[in-house]
Amino acid sequence: DVRLVESGGGSVQAGGSLRLSCVASGYTISYSCLGWFRQAPGKEREMVATISYYGTTNYRDSVQGRFTVSRDNAKSTLYLQMNSLKPEDTAMYYCAVRRGSSCSGGSFDYWGRGTQVTVSS
């Protein structure tokens, strides 16, 4: 059974930083696309950042330059370093895994339960 557990969320002032982690168990993440998604109340879930097996990253425009996604396959962990946080970043953040080395196309196969990020003005 595959389980993804996010951590690192919390409340922070605008301009602050948080680092989210997602630990995967029951699944080897090496040949996988890993991604961070977020969903704010009343809004649709949106992609925040993805990272392929090769380390290729992709970011939502609104977080480009502020967030950094990384992975540590040996630790089965996905990270999201979030700097210069804005109130608009407030959301539940989810990690997800797509089988395969590429992040192109297809849906994600596994999802975590999320960690809340709240950014105050």
Short mmCIF file of C-alpha atoms in Angstrom, two decimals:
data_model
loop_
_atom_site.label_atom_id
_atom_site.label_comp_id
_atom_site.label_asym_id
_atom_site.label_seq_id
_atom_site.Cartn_x
_atom_site.Cartn_y
_atom_site.Cartn_z
CA ASP A 1 0.00 0.00 0.00
CA VAL A 2 1.28 3.46 -0.91
CA ARG A 3 1.16 6.22 1.61
CA LEU A 4 2.23 9.83 1.25
CA VAL A 5 2.50 11.97 4.34
CA GLU A 6 3.03 15.71 4.13
CA SER A 7 4.47 17.81 6.90
CA GLY A 8 5.91 21.25 7.46
CA GLY A 9 2.81 23.32 7.05
CA GLY A 10 1.78 25.96 9.49
CA SER A 11 1.03 29.62 9.93
CA VAL A 12 3.50 32.25 8.86
CA GLN A 13 3.60 35.98 8.26
CA ALA A 14 3.75 37.29 4.73
CA GLY A 15 7.32 37.23 3.54
CA GLY A 16 8.18 34.25 5.68
CA SER A 17 9.27 30.79 4.68
CA LEU A 18 8.21 27.21 5.16
CA ARG A 19 9.57 23.93 3.93
CA LEU A 20 7.13 21.19 3.19
CA SER A 21 8.11 17.56 3.16
CA CYS A 22 6.36 14.53 1.80
CA VAL A 23 7.52 11.09 2.80
CA ALA A 24 6.46 8.15 0.71
CA SER A 25 6.16 4.64 2.01
CA GLY A 26 5.23 1.44 0.29
CA TYR A 27 6.49 2.82 -3.00
CA THR A 28 9.86 3.50 -4.57
CA ILE A 29 9.71 7.03 -5.89
CA SER A 30 12.84 6.99 -8.02
CA TYR A 31 11.14 6.51 -11.36
CA SER A 32 8.31 8.83 -10.65
CA CYS A 33 7.15 12.33 -11.25
CA LEU A 34 6.57 14.05 -7.95
CA GLY A 35 4.39 17.06 -7.53
CA TRP A 36 2.96 19.57 -5.14
CA PHE A 37 -0.59 20.77 -5.50
CA ARG A 38 -2.65 23.12 -3.45
CA GLN A 39 -6.27 23.90 -2.92
CA ALA A 40 -7.68 26.97 -1.25
CA PRO A 41 -11.23 27.06 0.12
CA GLY A 42 -13.74 27.46 -2.68
CA LYS A 43 -11.12 27.04 -5.37
CA GLU A 44 -9.98 24.21 -7.58
CA ARG A 45 -6.86 22.27 -6.87
CA GLU A 46 -3.90 23.64 -8.80
CA MET A 47 -0.43 22.47 -9.59
CA VAL A 48 2.29 24.24 -7.68
CA ALA A 49 5.46 22.46 -8.74
CA THR A 50 6.60 19.19 -10.21
CA ILE A 51 9.92 17.43 -10.45
CA SER A 52 10.72 14.50 -12.70
CA TYR A 53 13.01 11.58 -12.14
CA TYR A 54 15.63 13.53 -14.05
CA GLY A 55 15.26 16.56 -11.84
CA THR A 56 13.39 18.65 -14.36
CA THR A 57 11.18 21.09 -12.53
CA ASN A 58 8.09 23.00 -13.44
CA TYR A 59 6.41 25.72 -11.41
CA ARG A 60 3.18 27.54 -11.41
CA ASP A 61 3.80 31.08 -12.61
CA SER A 62 2.68 32.63 -9.36
CA VAL A 63 5.30 30.74 -7.35
CA GLN A 64 8.15 30.90 -9.83
CA GLY A 65 11.23 32.29 -8.17
CA ARG A 66 9.79 31.89 -4.70
CA PHE A 67 9.33 28.15 -4.37
CA THR A 68 11.85 25.39 -4.97
CA VAL A 69 10.90 21.76 -5.36
CA SER A 70 13.44 19.03 -4.73
CA ARG A 71 13.56 15.34 -4.05
CA ASP A 72 15.67 12.87 -2.15
CA ASN A 73 15.03 9.44 -3.55
CA ALA A 74 17.15 7.72 -0.92
CA LYS A 75 14.88 9.15 1.74
CA SER A 76 11.74 8.73 -0.34
CA THR A 77 11.05 12.37 0.32
CA LEU A 78 9.78 15.27 -1.71
CA TYR A 79 10.36 18.84 -0.56
CA LEU A 80 8.95 22.22 -1.31
CA GLN A 81 10.89 25.21 -0.06
CA MET A 82 8.53 28.14 0.09
CA ASN A 83 10.04 31.59 0.42
CA SER A 84 8.55 35.06 0.29
CA LEU A 85 5.18 33.64 1.13
CA LYS A 86 2.10 35.64 0.29
CA PRO A 87 -1.43 35.47 1.67
CA GLU A 88 -2.53 34.08 -1.68
CA ASP A 89 -0.37 31.04 -0.99
CA THR A 90 -2.74 30.04 1.78
CA ALA A 91 -4.07 26.60 0.93
CA MET A 92 -3.95 22.96 1.73
CA TYR A 93 -0.85 21.57 0.08
CA TYR A 94 -0.80 18.04 -1.24
CA CYS A 95 2.00 15.92 -2.58
CA ALA A 96 1.39 13.47 -5.37
CA VAL A 97 3.18 10.79 -7.33
CA ARG A 98 2.87 9.79 -10.94
CA ARG A 99 4.47 6.55 -12.01
CA GLY A 100 7.11 7.07 -14.67
CA SER A 101 10.20 9.19 -15.05
CA SER A 102 8.50 12.03 -16.86
CA CYS A 103 6.02 14.58 -15.60
CA SER A 104 4.47 14.94 -19.03
CA GLY A 105 0.87 13.96 -19.38
CA GLY A 106 -1.21 11.57 -17.39
CA SER A 107 -2.80 11.83 -14.01
CA PHE A 108 -1.14 11.38 -10.67
CA ASP A 109 -1.50 7.99 -9.10
CA TYR A 110 -1.07 8.63 -5.40
CA TRP A 111 -1.96 11.53 -3.17
CA GLY A 112 -1.23 12.60 0.34
CA ARG A 113 -3.80 13.97 2.72
CA GLY A 114 -2.33 17.43 2.76
CA THR A 115 -0.72 19.93 5.08
CA GLN A 116 -2.19 23.34 5.73
CA VAL A 117 -0.27 26.50 4.92
CA THR A 118 -1.66 29.77 6.17
CA VAL A 119 0.01 33.07 5.35
CA SER A 120 -1.08 36.18 7.21
CA SER A 121 -0.76 39.73 5.99
#
